[in-house]
Coordinates of C-alpha atoms in Angstrom, one line a residue:
Chain A
M279 CA -27.8 51.7 -4.1
A280 CA -26.1 49.8 -1.0
W281 CA -28.8 47.4 -0.7
F282 CA -28.8 46.5 -4.2
R283 CA -25.0 45.7 -4.1
R284 CA -25.4 43.6 -1.0
N285 CA -28.0 41.6 -2.8
R286 CA -25.7 40.7 -5.6
E287 CA -22.7 39.8 -3.3
A288 CA -25.1 37.4 -1.5
K289 CA -26.0 35.8 -4.8
R290 CA -22.9 35.1 -6.5
P291 CA -21.3 32.4 -4.3
K292 CA -24.4 30.1 -4.7
G293 CA -25.0 27.8 -7.7
P294 CA -22.0 25.9 -9.2
L295 CA -19.5 27.6 -6.9
S296 CA -20.9 25.9 -3.9
L297 CA -19.0 22.6 -4.3
R298 CA -15.8 24.3 -4.0
R299 CA -13.7 24.0 -1.0
T300 CA -10.7 25.2 0.4
F301 CA -7.7 22.7 0.0
V302 CA -4.4 24.1 1.0
T303 CA -1.2 22.2 0.0
P304 CA 1.7 21.8 2.2
E305 CA 3.3 24.5 0.1
G306 CA 0.4 27.1 1.2
V307 CA -1.5 27.4 -1.6
D308 CA -5.2 27.2 -1.7
L309 CA -5.9 24.9 -4.8
Q310 CA -9.7 25.5 -4.6
I311 CA -10.8 22.0 -5.3
E312 CA -14.3 21.0 -6.6
L313 CA -16.0 18.2 -5.1
G314 CA -18.0 15.6 -7.3
G315 CA -21.9 16.4 -7.1
A316 CA -24.4 13.9 -6.1
G317 CA -25.7 13.4 -9.8
V318 CA -22.1 12.5 -11.1
R319 CA -21.5 10.1 -8.4
A320 CA -24.6 8.5 -8.9
A321 CA -23.9 8.2 -12.5
A322 CA -20.3 6.7 -11.9
F323 CA -21.9 4.3 -9.6
M324 CA -24.4 3.0 -11.8
I325 CA -21.5 2.5 -14.4
D326 CA -19.6 0.4 -12.1
A327 CA -22.6 -1.8 -11.0
F328 CA -23.6 -2.2 -14.5
A329 CA -19.8 -3.3 -15.3
M330 CA -20.0 -5.6 -12.5
L331 CA -23.0 -7.2 -13.5
I332 CA -22.0 -7.9 -17.1
L333 CA -18.5 -9.2 -15.7
L334 CA -20.6 -11.3 -13.2
I335 CA -22.9 -12.8 -16.2
I336 CA -20.1 -13.2 -18.5
A337 CA -18.1 -15.1 -16.0
T338 CA -21.0 -17.4 -15.0
I339 CA -21.8 -18.2 -18.4
V340 CA -18.1 -19.2 -19.1
I341 CA -17.9 -21.1 -15.8
A342 CA -20.9 -23.0 -16.3
L343 CA -19.9 -23.9 -20.2
L344 CA -16.5 -25.0 -18.7
F345 CA -18.5 -27.1 -16.0
V346 CA -20.7 -28.6 -18.7
A347 CA -17.5 -29.4 -20.7
S348 CA -15.3 -31.1 -18.1
K349 CA -17.5 -32.0 -15.1
E350 CA -15.1 -30.4 -12.7
T351 CA -16.9 -29.5 -9.4
S352 CA -14.0 -27.3 -8.3
L353 CA -15.0 -24.8 -10.9
A354 CA -17.5 -23.9 -8.1
I355 CA -14.6 -22.8 -6.1
L356 CA -13.8 -20.2 -9.1
W357 CA -17.0 -18.9 -9.2
L358 CA -17.3 -18.4 -5.4
I359 CA -14.2 -16.7 -4.9
G360 CA -14.6 -14.6 -8.3
F361 CA -17.9 -13.4 -6.8
F362 CA -16.6 -12.4 -3.6
V363 CA -13.6 -10.6 -5.1
L364 CA -15.6 -8.9 -7.5
R365 CA -18.3 -7.9 -4.9
N366 CA -15.7 -6.7 -2.2
G367 CA -12.7 -6.1 -4.5
W368 CA -14.3 -3.9 -7.6
F369 CA -14.2 -0.5 -5.7
T370 CA -11.4 -1.2 -3.2
L371 CA -8.8 -2.4 -5.4
F372 CA -9.2 0.1 -8.4
E373 CA -9.5 2.9 -5.6
M374 CA -6.2 2.0 -4.2
G375 CA -4.5 2.0 -7.5
G376 CA -2.8 4.9 -8.7
R377 CA -6.0 6.7 -10.1
G378 CA -7.9 6.6 -7.3
A379 CA -10.8 5.7 -8.9
T380 CA -13.1 3.0 -10.2
P381 CA -13.8 2.6 -14.0
G382 CA -17.2 4.7 -13.4
K383 CA -15.4 7.3 -11.5
R384 CA -12.8 7.7 -14.2
V385 CA -15.6 7.9 -16.8
M386 CA -17.2 10.8 -14.9
G387 CA -14.1 12.6 -14.2
L388 CA -13.8 11.9 -10.4
R389 CA -11.3 10.5 -8.0
V390 CA -11.1 9.5 -4.3
V391 CA -9.0 12.0 -2.1
A392 CA -8.1 11.6 1.7
R393 CA -9.9 14.8 3.1
D394 CA -6.6 16.0 5.0
G395 CA -4.9 16.1 1.5
A396 CA -2.6 13.2 2.7
R397 CA -1.8 9.8 0.7
L398 CA -5.1 7.5 0.2
T399 CA -4.1 4.7 2.4
G400 CA -5.3 1.3 2.1
G401 CA -7.4 1.5 5.2
A402 CA -9.3 4.2 4.0
V403 CA -10.3 2.7 1.1
I404 CA -11.4 -0.6 2.8
T405 CA -13.5 1.8 5.2
R406 CA -15.2 3.4 2.6
N407 CA -16.1 0.4 0.6
A408 CA -17.3 -1.6 3.4
M409 CA -19.6 0.5 4.2
R410 CA -21.1 0.3 0.9
E411 CA -21.9 -3.4 2.1
I412 CA -24.4 -1.7 4.4
E413 CA -25.5 1.0 2.1
V414 CA -26.2 -0.9 -1.0
F415 CA -25.6 -4.9 -0.8
L416 CA -27.2 -5.3 2.5
P417 CA -30.7 -4.3 1.8
L418 CA -30.3 -5.8 -1.6
S419 CA -29.2 -9.3 -0.6
F420 CA -31.9 -9.1 2.2
L421 CA -34.6 -8.5 -0.1
A422 CA -33.3 -11.0 -2.4
A423 CA -33.3 -13.7 0.1
Q424 CA -36.5 -12.7 1.4
S425 CA -38.4 -12.8 -1.9
A426 CA -36.7 -16.0 -2.9
Q427 CA -38.5 -17.6 0.1
G428 CA -41.8 -16.0 -0.4
L429 CA -41.3 -13.9 2.8
A430 CA -41.1 -10.5 1.4
D431 CA -44.1 -8.7 2.3
S432 CA -45.0 -5.2 2.0
F433 CA -43.5 -4.3 5.3
L434 CA -39.9 -5.6 4.8
T435 CA -39.9 -4.1 1.3
I436 CA -40.8 -0.8 3.1
F437 CA -38.3 -1.2 5.8
A438 CA -35.5 -2.3 3.3
L439 CA -36.4 0.8 1.1
C440 CA -36.2 3.3 3.9
W441 CA -33.0 1.9 5.0
S442 CA -31.3 2.2 1.7
G443 CA -32.9 5.7 1.3
I444 CA -31.6 6.9 4.2
F445 CA -27.9 5.8 3.0
L446 CA -28.7 6.6 -0.6
F447 CA -29.7 10.1 0.1
F448 CA -27.1 10.9 3.1
P449 CA -24.8 12.6 0.7
L450 CA -27.5 15.1 -0.2
F451 CA -28.1 16.1 3.5
N452 CA -24.5 17.2 4.2
R453 CA -22.4 19.9 2.5
D454 CA -19.7 18.1 1.5
R455 CA -21.6 15.2 -0.4
L456 CA -20.2 12.6 1.6
R457 CA -21.5 9.1 1.9
I458 CA -21.4 7.4 5.3
G459 CA -18.2 5.5 4.0
D460 CA -16.5 8.8 2.9
L461 CA -17.4 10.1 6.4
L462 CA -15.8 7.3 8.2
A463 CA -12.8 7.0 6.0
G464 CA -12.1 10.7 5.8
T465 CA -12.4 10.7 2.3
W466 CA -14.1 12.9 -0.4
V467 CA -14.6 12.6 -4.2
V468 CA -13.2 15.3 -6.0
R469 CA -13.5 16.3 -10.0
T470 CA -10.9 16.0 -12.0
V471 CA -11.0 18.5 -14.6
R472 CA -8.7 18.6 -17.5
G473 CA -8.8 22.2 -19.0
E474 CA -7.3 23.6 -21.7
L475 CA -5.2 27.2 -21.4
G476 CA -7.5 29.2 -23.5
S477 CA -6.0 31.6 -25.8
D478 CA -4.7 34.9 -24.6
L479 CA -7.2 37.6 -25.4
A480 CA -5.1 40.4 -24.7
V481 CA -2.1 39.4 -26.6
P482 CA -0.5 42.2 -29.0
I483 CA -1.8 41.7 -32.5
E484 CA -0.8 43.1 -36.0
R485 CA -3.4 45.6 -36.4
E486 CA -3.9 48.8 -34.8
R487 CA -6.1 48.5 -31.5
R488 CA -9.2 51.0 -31.0
V489 CA -8.2 53.4 -28.2
F490 CA -10.8 54.0 -25.6
S491 CA -11.3 56.9 -23.3
E492 CA -10.7 56.6 -19.5
A493 CA -14.6 57.4 -19.3
A494 CA -15.4 54.4 -21.3
L495 CA -13.1 52.0 -19.6
G496 CA -14.4 53.4 -16.1
L497 CA -17.8 51.9 -16.6
Y498 CA -16.9 48.4 -15.4
G499 CA -14.7 46.3 -12.9
V500 CA -13.3 42.8 -12.8
Y501 CA -16.2 41.1 -12.6
E502 CA -17.7 42.6 -16.0
L503 CA -14.5 42.0 -17.5
Q504 CA -14.5 38.2 -16.6
T505 CA -17.9 38.4 -17.9
L506 CA -16.8 39.7 -21.0
E507 CA -14.0 37.3 -21.1
E508 CA -16.5 34.5 -21.1
V509 CA -18.7 35.9 -23.9
L510 CA -15.8 36.2 -26.0
R511 CA -14.5 32.7 -25.4
S512 CA -17.9 31.2 -26.0
G513 CA -17.8 32.7 -29.5
R514 CA -21.5 33.1 -29.6
E515 CA -22.2 35.8 -32.3
D516 CA -25.7 36.9 -30.9
A517 CA -24.3 37.2 -27.2
I518 CA -21.3 39.4 -28.6
A519 CA -23.3 41.7 -30.5
T520 CA -25.7 42.2 -27.6
V521 CA -22.7 43.0 -25.3
A522 CA -20.9 44.9 -27.8
A523 CA -24.5 47.2 -28.3
T524 CA -24.3 47.5 -24.4
I525 CA -21.1 48.8 -24.2
R526 CA -21.3 51.0 -27.2
R527 CA -24.4 52.7 -25.8
K528 CA -23.2 53.1 -22.1
A529 CA -20.0 54.4 -23.3
G530 CA -21.9 56.6 -25.6
L531 CA -19.4 55.5 -28.7
A532 CA -20.1 55.2 -32.2
D533 CA -21.4 52.2 -34.2
D534 CA -18.5 49.7 -35.0
P535 CA -19.0 47.2 -38.1
D536 CA -17.1 44.3 -36.5
D537 CA -18.6 43.6 -33.0
R538 CA -15.9 40.7 -32.1
E539 CA -12.9 43.0 -32.7
F540 CA -14.5 45.9 -30.9
L541 CA -14.9 43.6 -27.8
S542 CA -11.4 42.2 -28.0
D543 CA -10.2 45.6 -28.2
Y544 CA -12.2 46.7 -25.3
Y545 CA -11.3 43.8 -23.3
A546 CA -7.6 44.3 -24.0
A547 CA -7.8 48.1 -23.0
L548 CA -10.2 47.3 -19.8
C549 CA -7.8 44.5 -18.6
A550 CA -4.6 46.7 -19.1
R551 CA -6.5 49.6 -17.0
L552 CA -7.7 47.3 -14.2
E553 CA -4.4 45.7 -14.0
R554 CA -2.6 48.7 -13.5
G555 CA -5.2 49.5 -10.8
L556 CA -4.2 46.1 -9.4
M557 CA -0.3 47.2 -9.4
V558 CA -1.3 50.3 -7.2
G559 CA -3.7 48.4 -4.7
R560 CA -6.9 49.4 -6.4
R561 CA -8.9 46.1 -7.2
R562 CA -12.3 47.5 -8.7
A563 CA -14.6 44.4 -8.2
D564 CA -17.5 45.2 -10.4
K565 CA -19.0 48.2 -11.9
F566 CA -20.6 49.4 -8.7
G567 CA -16.9 49.5 -6.9
Chain B
M226 CA -5.3 64.5 -17.4
A227 CA -8.9 64.1 -16.7
T228 CA -10.2 66.3 -19.5
S229 CA -7.6 65.0 -21.8
A230 CA -8.6 61.4 -21.2
L231 CA -12.0 62.1 -22.0
S232 CA -11.4 62.6 -25.7
P233 CA -10.7 59.5 -27.8
A234 CA -8.3 61.3 -30.1
Q235 CA -5.6 62.0 -27.6
P236 CA -3.9 58.5 -26.7
P237 CA -2.3 57.6 -23.5
A238 CA 1.5 58.1 -23.2
Q239 CA 2.4 54.6 -24.8
P240 CA 3.0 53.9 -28.5
P241 CA -0.7 53.5 -30.1
A242 CA 0.2 50.7 -32.3
Q243 CA 0.7 48.2 -29.1
P244 CA -0.6 49.9 -26.3
M245 CA -1.9 47.2 -24.3
L246 CA 0.8 44.5 -23.3
V247 CA -1.0 43.5 -20.6
N248 CA 0.7 41.7 -17.2
A249 CA -1.1 38.2 -17.9
S250 CA 0.2 38.1 -21.5
R251 CA 3.9 38.7 -20.5
F252 CA 3.4 36.4 -17.5
R253 CA 2.0 33.5 -19.9
A254 CA 4.6 33.8 -22.4
A255 CA 7.3 33.8 -19.6
H256 CA 5.8 30.5 -18.0
A257 CA 3.7 28.6 -20.5
A258 CA 6.3 26.3 -21.7
E259 CA 6.7 25.2 -18.0
W260 CA 3.3 24.4 -17.5
E261 CA 3.0 22.9 -20.8
R262 CA 5.6 20.6 -19.7
L263 CA 4.0 19.8 -16.3
E264 CA 0.9 19.3 -18.3
R265 CA 2.3 16.7 -20.6
L266 CA 4.1 15.1 -17.5
V267 CA 0.8 14.8 -15.4
T268 CA -1.1 13.4 -18.4
R269 CA 1.4 10.6 -19.1
I270 CA 1.4 9.5 -15.1
E271 CA -2.4 9.7 -15.4
K272 CA -2.7 7.7 -18.6
R273 CA -0.2 4.9 -17.3
S274 CA 1.8 5.5 -14.3
I275 CA 4.7 7.2 -12.6
K276 CA 6.8 4.6 -14.1
A277 CA 6.3 6.0 -17.5
L278 CA 8.4 8.9 -17.0
G279 CA 12.1 8.8 -17.6
D280 CA 14.7 10.0 -15.0
D281 CA 15.0 13.8 -16.2
D282 CA 11.2 14.1 -16.2
L283 CA 11.1 12.7 -12.8
L284 CA 13.4 15.0 -11.2
A285 CA 11.8 18.0 -13.1
L286 CA 8.3 16.9 -11.8
P287 CA 8.4 18.3 -8.4
L288 CA 10.0 21.7 -9.7
L289 CA 7.7 22.2 -12.4
Y290 CA 4.8 21.7 -9.8
R291 CA 6.1 23.9 -7.1
S292 CA 6.8 26.5 -10.0
A293 CA 3.2 26.1 -11.4
L294 CA 2.0 26.8 -8.0
S295 CA 3.6 29.9 -7.5
S296 CA 2.5 31.0 -11.2
L297 CA -1.0 30.4 -9.5
S298 CA -0.5 32.5 -6.5
V299 CA 0.8 35.3 -8.6
A300 CA -1.8 34.8 -11.3
R301 CA -4.5 34.9 -8.5
E302 CA -3.1 38.1 -7.6
T303 CA -2.1 40.0 -10.4
S304 CA -4.1 38.6 -13.3
L305 CA -7.4 39.0 -14.6
D306 CA -7.4 36.4 -17.1
R307 CA -9.9 34.1 -15.5
S308 CA -9.0 31.2 -18.0
L309 CA -5.4 31.6 -16.8
V310 CA -6.2 31.2 -13.1
V311 CA -8.8 28.5 -13.7
Y312 CA -6.2 26.5 -15.7
L313 CA -3.2 26.8 -13.4
E314 CA -5.7 25.8 -10.7
Q315 CA -6.7 22.5 -12.8
L316 CA -3.2 21.8 -13.3
C317 CA -1.8 22.3 -10.0
T318 CA -4.6 20.1 -8.3
R319 CA -4.0 17.4 -10.8
A320 CA -0.2 17.5 -10.4
Y321 CA -0.8 17.6 -6.5
F322 CA -3.1 14.4 -6.5
Q323 CA -0.2 12.5 -8.6
L324 CA 2.6 13.8 -6.2
Y325 CA 0.9 13.7 -2.7
G326 CA -2.5 11.9 -3.1
V327 CA -1.5 8.5 -4.9
P328 CA -1.4 5.7 -2.8
T329 CA 2.1 3.8 -2.5
L330 CA 2.3 0.9 -4.7
A331 CA 0.4 -2.4 -4.1
L332 CA 3.2 -4.4 -3.1
S333 CA 4.9 -2.1 -0.6
Q334 CA 1.2 -1.4 1.0
L335 CA 0.9 -5.3 1.3
R336 CA 4.2 -5.3 3.3
R337 CA 3.7 -2.5 5.4
F338 CA 0.2 -4.4 6.2
F339 CA 1.6 -7.4 7.3
V340 CA 4.7 -6.0 9.0
H341 CA 3.3 -3.0 10.9
G342 CA -0.2 -1.9 10.1
W343 CA -2.3 -5.0 11.2
P344 CA -0.5 -5.8 14.4
A345 CA -0.7 -2.1 15.3
A346 CA -4.4 -2.1 14.6
M347 CA -4.6 -5.3 16.7
Q348 CA -3.0 -3.6 19.6
A349 CA -4.8 -0.5 19.3
L350 CA -8.2 -2.8 19.6
W351 CA -7.0 -4.9 22.3
R352 CA -10.0 -3.6 24.6
E353 CA -12.5 -4.1 21.9
T354 CA -11.1 -7.5 21.1
L355 CA -11.3 -8.5 24.9
A356 CA -14.9 -7.5 25.0
S357 CA -15.8 -9.1 22.0
F358 CA -14.4 -12.4 23.3
L359 CA -15.9 -12.3 26.6
L360 CA -19.3 -11.5 24.8
T361 CA -18.8 -14.6 22.5
V362 CA -17.9 -16.7 25.8
A363 CA -20.8 -15.6 27.6
A364 CA -23.3 -16.1 24.7
G365 CA -21.9 -19.6 24.3
I366 CA -22.4 -20.3 28.0
V367 CA -26.0 -19.0 27.7
G368 CA -26.5 -21.0 24.5
Y369 CA -25.1 -24.4 26.5
V370 CA -27.3 -23.6 29.3
L371 CA -30.3 -23.0 27.3
V372 CA -30.0 -26.0 25.0
R373 CA -29.2 -28.2 28.0
G374 CA -32.3 -26.8 29.9
D375 CA -34.5 -27.6 26.8
P376 CA -33.3 -29.1 23.7
S377 CA -36.2 -27.4 21.8
W378 CA -34.0 -24.0 22.1
F379 CA -31.5 -25.6 19.7
F380 CA -33.9 -25.1 16.7
G381 CA -34.6 -21.6 17.7
I382 CA -30.9 -20.8 17.6
V383 CA -29.2 -22.7 15.0
G384 CA -31.9 -23.4 12.4
D385 CA -32.5 -26.4 10.2
G386 CA -30.1 -25.7 7.2
L387 CA -27.0 -25.2 9.3
A388 CA -27.7 -28.2 11.8
Q389 CA -27.8 -30.8 9.0
G390 CA -29.0 -33.7 11.4
R391 CA -26.7 -32.4 14.2
D392 CA -29.4 -31.7 16.6
P393 CA -30.2 -33.1 20.2
S394 CA -32.2 -35.9 18.8
A395 CA -29.4 -37.4 16.7
S396 CA -27.6 -40.3 18.1
A397 CA -24.2 -40.4 19.7
E398 CA -23.1 -42.5 16.5
T399 CA -24.7 -40.3 13.8
L400 CA -22.8 -37.1 15.7
R401 CA -19.5 -39.1 15.6
Q402 CA -19.9 -39.5 12.0
T403 CA -20.4 -35.6 11.4
L404 CA -17.1 -35.2 13.1
Y405 CA -14.9 -37.8 11.4
G406 CA -16.9 -38.6 8.1
K407 CA -15.3 -37.7 4.8
H408 CA -17.1 -35.4 2.3
S409 CA -14.1 -35.7 0.2
D410 CA -15.2 -34.6 -3.3
M411 CA -16.6 -31.3 -2.6
L412 CA -14.1 -30.7 0.1
A413 CA -12.4 -27.7 -1.3
T414 CA -15.5 -26.1 -2.7
F415 CA -16.8 -26.0 0.7
A416 CA -13.7 -24.5 2.1
A417 CA -14.2 -21.8 -0.4
Y418 CA -17.8 -21.3 0.5
L419 CA -17.2 -21.0 4.2
F420 CA -14.7 -18.5 3.6
T421 CA -16.7 -16.0 1.2
H422 CA -19.7 -16.5 3.7
N423 CA -17.6 -15.8 6.6
A424 CA -15.7 -13.1 5.1
Q425 CA -18.9 -11.3 4.0
I426 CA -20.2 -11.9 7.8
A427 CA -17.0 -10.2 9.0
I428 CA -17.3 -7.3 6.6
F429 CA -20.8 -6.8 8.0
A430 CA -20.1 -7.0 11.5
F431 CA -17.5 -4.2 10.7
A432 CA -19.7 -1.9 8.8
L433 CA -23.0 -2.4 11.1
G434 CA -20.6 -1.1 13.9
F435 CA -21.7 2.1 12.4
A436 CA -25.0 1.8 14.3
F437 CA -23.4 2.5 17.5
A438 CA -22.3 -1.0 17.3
V439 CA -25.6 -2.7 18.1
P440 CA -26.0 -4.8 15.2
T441 CA -22.5 -6.2 15.7
V442 CA -23.3 -7.1 19.5
L443 CA -26.1 -9.0 18.1
L444 CA -24.0 -11.0 15.4
I445 CA -21.3 -11.7 18.1
V446 CA -23.9 -12.8 20.4
Y447 CA -25.6 -14.9 18.0
N448 CA -22.1 -16.4 16.8
G449 CA -21.5 -17.3 20.4
L450 CA -25.1 -18.8 21.0
M451 CA -24.8 -21.1 17.9
L452 CA -21.5 -22.4 19.4
G453 CA -23.0 -23.1 22.9
A454 CA -25.9 -24.8 21.4
F455 CA -23.7 -27.1 19.2
M456 CA -21.7 -27.8 22.1
A457 CA -24.7 -28.6 24.1
V458 CA -25.6 -31.3 21.6
F459 CA -22.4 -33.1 21.5
V460 CA -21.3 -33.0 25.0
P461 CA -24.1 -35.1 26.7
K462 CA -23.3 -37.8 24.2
G463 CA -19.7 -37.9 25.6
L464 CA -18.5 -36.3 22.6
G465 CA -17.4 -32.8 24.0
Y466 CA -13.6 -33.6 23.8
N467 CA -14.0 -34.6 20.1
F468 CA -16.4 -31.9 19.0
T469 CA -13.9 -29.4 20.6
G470 CA -11.1 -30.7 18.5
W471 CA -12.9 -30.6 15.4
I472 CA -14.1 -26.9 16.4
M473 CA -10.3 -26.0 17.6
I474 CA -8.5 -27.1 14.1
H475 CA -10.1 -24.2 12.2
G476 CA -11.9 -22.5 15.1
T477 CA -9.2 -20.8 17.1
T478 CA -8.3 -18.7 13.5
E479 CA -12.0 -18.5 12.4
L480 CA -13.6 -17.4 15.8
F481 CA -10.7 -15.2 16.6
A482 CA -11.1 -13.5 13.2
I483 CA -14.8 -13.1 13.8
I484 CA -14.0 -11.6 17.2
I485 CA -11.7 -9.4 15.6
A486 CA -14.3 -8.4 13.0
G487 CA -16.9 -7.5 16.1
A488 CA -14.1 -5.7 17.6
A489 CA -13.5 -3.4 14.7
G490 CA -17.5 -2.7 14.7
F491 CA -17.3 -2.1 18.3
R492 CA -14.4 0.6 17.8
I493 CA -16.3 2.3 15.1
G494 CA -19.8 2.3 16.9
T495 CA -18.2 3.6 20.2
A496 CA -16.0 6.3 18.5
I497 CA -19.1 7.6 17.1
A498 CA -21.3 7.6 20.1
F499 CA -18.4 8.7 22.4
P500 CA -15.9 10.7 20.7
G501 CA -14.3 11.8 23.5
R502 CA -12.4 14.9 23.2
Q503 CA -12.2 14.7 19.5
S504 CA -14.8 15.9 17.2
R505 CA -17.0 13.3 16.1
S506 CA -15.9 13.0 12.7
D507 CA -12.4 13.2 13.5
S508 CA -12.9 10.2 15.8
A509 CA -14.8 8.2 13.4
V510 CA -12.2 8.6 10.9
Q511 CA -9.5 7.4 12.9
A512 CA -11.7 4.6 14.3
G513 CA -12.6 3.8 10.8
R514 CA -9.1 3.3 9.5
T515 CA -8.3 1.3 12.5
G516 CA -10.9 -0.9 12.3
A517 CA -10.5 -1.6 8.5
T518 CA -7.3 -2.6 8.9
A519 CA -8.1 -5.2 11.4
M520 CA -11.1 -6.4 9.5
G521 CA -9.0 -6.7 6.5
G522 CA -6.8 -8.8 8.4
A523 CA -9.8 -10.7 9.7
V524 CA -10.7 -11.6 5.9
V525 CA -6.9 -12.9 5.6
M526 CA -7.6 -15.2 8.6
L527 CA -10.9 -16.4 7.5
A528 CA -9.2 -17.6 4.1
I529 CA -6.6 -19.6 6.4
A530 CA -9.5 -21.0 8.7
G531 CA -11.3 -22.0 5.6
L532 CA -8.3 -24.0 4.2
L533 CA -7.9 -25.4 7.6
E534 CA -11.6 -26.4 7.7
G535 CA -12.4 -27.3 4.2
I536 CA -8.9 -29.4 3.9
G537 CA -7.0 -29.8 7.1
R538 CA -10.0 -31.1 9.1
Q539 CA -11.0 -33.7 6.6
I540 CA -7.5 -35.0 6.3
V541 CA -6.7 -35.0 10.0
L542 CA -8.8 -37.1 11.8
D543 CA -6.7 -37.5 14.8
D544 CA -8.0 -35.4 17.8
L545 CA -4.5 -34.8 19.5
S546 CA -3.5 -33.5 15.8
R547 CA -6.6 -31.4 15.7
Y548 CA -5.9 -29.8 19.0
G549 CA -2.2 -29.4 18.0
I550 CA -2.9 -27.4 15.2
G551 CA -5.7 -25.5 16.4
L552 CA -3.6 -24.3 19.6
T553 CA -0.3 -23.6 17.2
M554 CA -2.4 -21.3 15.2
L555 CA -3.7 -19.6 18.3
V556 CA -0.4 -19.0 19.5
A557 CA 1.1 -18.0 16.4
W558 CA -1.8 -15.2 15.9
L559 CA -1.3 -13.9 19.6
L560 CA 2.5 -13.6 19.2
Y561 CA 2.2 -12.1 15.9
F562 CA -0.6 -9.4 17.0
Y563 CA 0.6 -8.8 20.6
L564 CA 4.3 -9.4 20.5
P565 CA 5.6 -5.8 21.5
R566 CA 7.6 -4.2 18.5
S567 CA 9.0 -1.1 17.6
R568 CA 7.5 0.8 14.6
N569 CA 9.5 -0.4 12.0
G570 CA 8.6 -4.0 12.9
V571 CA 11.6 -5.1 14.7
V572 CA 10.8 -7.0 17.6
Q573 CA 11.9 -5.8 20.9
A574 CA 12.7 -7.4 24.1

C-alpha cells in the first residue's frame, strides 16, 4: 500500500496548482497567489496590441482628415508625439495606474505586482516595458524596414523570427513565467480572481439530518471531503448520483431516494467528524491516512 | 463506544435534530459580515480608486483587512470548507494589493522622480556615465581621424540619408548654409521627429544592455563615430567653431542624454554578467530599476533637446549665444545631477 500512497502524493501538486506561489504579507500570512499562465498573458497582450492598432488607425485617419481640411503641417507633430506616446506609454501608463494592469490584462484578470510584495514603482514598470521594445518591437520594425527597402531576404527573416522566438517563449522556460522585462524589473504577473463565498454546505437545516455510523464516516479523509464538496457545489446530477452510490456501497448503507440530500447530510456529518479530529490534533489527510 | 457506534440506530451524544453544527459554520456566521464589507470596499476601490471611499470606510479598511487575514489563518488550520479558504485567500490577496501593491499617485511619483529618484540614479550611474562619455569621445576621435585620412569613410559611417549634402565634397558655402539656413515652416515638426527618433534610440540603448551591454556599446560607438565624421567635414573648411556652436546648443543636452541611456544599458549588462556578491536576478533587478529611472530622465532630456534643436537653433543664429545656451544647459544638468544632497532633496553644503 505504501508505494501506492507515495505515487498519489507525488501526483497531486502538479497540474493547475503549479502556478501557485508563496507570498508572505508583512503580517506573516502566506497568501498563496496564483501566477498568470503563458496563454492568458499572450491573450492579454494580443488584446492590447489590437487596441493600440485600432487607436492608431483611428487617430491617423482623424489627423489625415484634419490635415486635408486645414493644410496645417504642424498636425504631423501631433501624430509623431501621439505615436511615440502610444507605443511607449500604453503599457507603462496603464500599469503605473492604480490597477497595475493594461486594459488587456484587466480583461484577462491579471495584474502586475512587485515580486517582493512591495509597492510597484515607476522604475520597475518602465523597465519591464522598455524591454518589450527589444522583445517585440525591435524585430518587428527591423523586418518592416528591411522589407520596405526590399532587403528582407530569408536569412534576415529567419534571424528576426529566432530573435523574437527566444524572447517570446522565454516565459515558458522559467517556472515563474517571467518575461525578460519581468526578470529585470523584479515583477511578476498574477491572477486577480474575484471569487464568491459559496454557500455553507454544513449549515443547520430544518429537516432532520441522516445519522451515519462511525464506520461509515471513518471511510474518508479531508481530501475526499473536499472532493465531495466540489461535487456538491458543481450541482451535476450524474456526478452526485455516482458518488452517492459509491459511498452507500462502501459504507454498506441502504438505498436512498434523494441522492443530493443524502450526500449533503453525509458531507455535514463527515465534516463535523473530521473537524473534531482536527481539534485534538488528528488531521486525516485522505482515505489512506 | 466502538460497538454502539457501529449501529446507526444509536445517535451520538448531541440532540439528533441538529447534530452537526460544524466549526466552519459558526466561523462563517461570526465573521461573514466583516468579509462582505471588506469585499464591498475592495470592489469599490478596484472599480474606481481609493478616493471613492469615505472617511469611515478608509479607517475601517486596514482593520477589516487584518481581521480577514487572521480569519484566513484560522480557517486554514481549523476549517475543512475549501470554498471558505479559497474565498478568504482571494479576498485577502485583492485587499493586499489595494493596500500595499498600488503605486503612489502619479503626481507625487513625478515629484519624487525629479526631486530624488532621477539625480540619485544618475549619481549611482556615474561610473557607467563616465565610461559611456569616454567611449563617445574616443569614437568621435576615431571617426574624425578616419574621415580626415580618407573622406570616403564618411559615407561608410554616416550614410546618405542623414548627410543631406553635408559631405566632404560640399563647398564651404553650402556647409555654412546648413548651419545658419532657415527651414522655417517644418521647424516644430522637425523637433518632434528628432525627439521621438532619439527617444526611441535611447530606449533601445537601455533595453539592449540586456545582451551583456554589447549592442549598447555599438550604439554609443556609432553615435561617436558620426559626430567625429561630421566634425571632419566642417573643420577643414574652417567651420569647426561654427559647427561646434551648432551642435552645442542642443548637443550638450542630447548627447548627454544618449550617453546616459548608454550608461543605463551598461549597468544592466554588467549587472547580469558580473552580479558580484548578489544573486544574478537580484543584481539585475536593482540595475534595471536604477537604469530605467536614468533612462526615463534621458527621454525627458531628449524632449528638451528636441525643442532646443528644432526651435532654438533656428532662431538663435549667433555663435556666441549658441555656445552660451549649450554650456548653460550642460552646467545646469551637471549641477542638478551631481550636486550632493540629502535623501529628502535638501541641498547640503
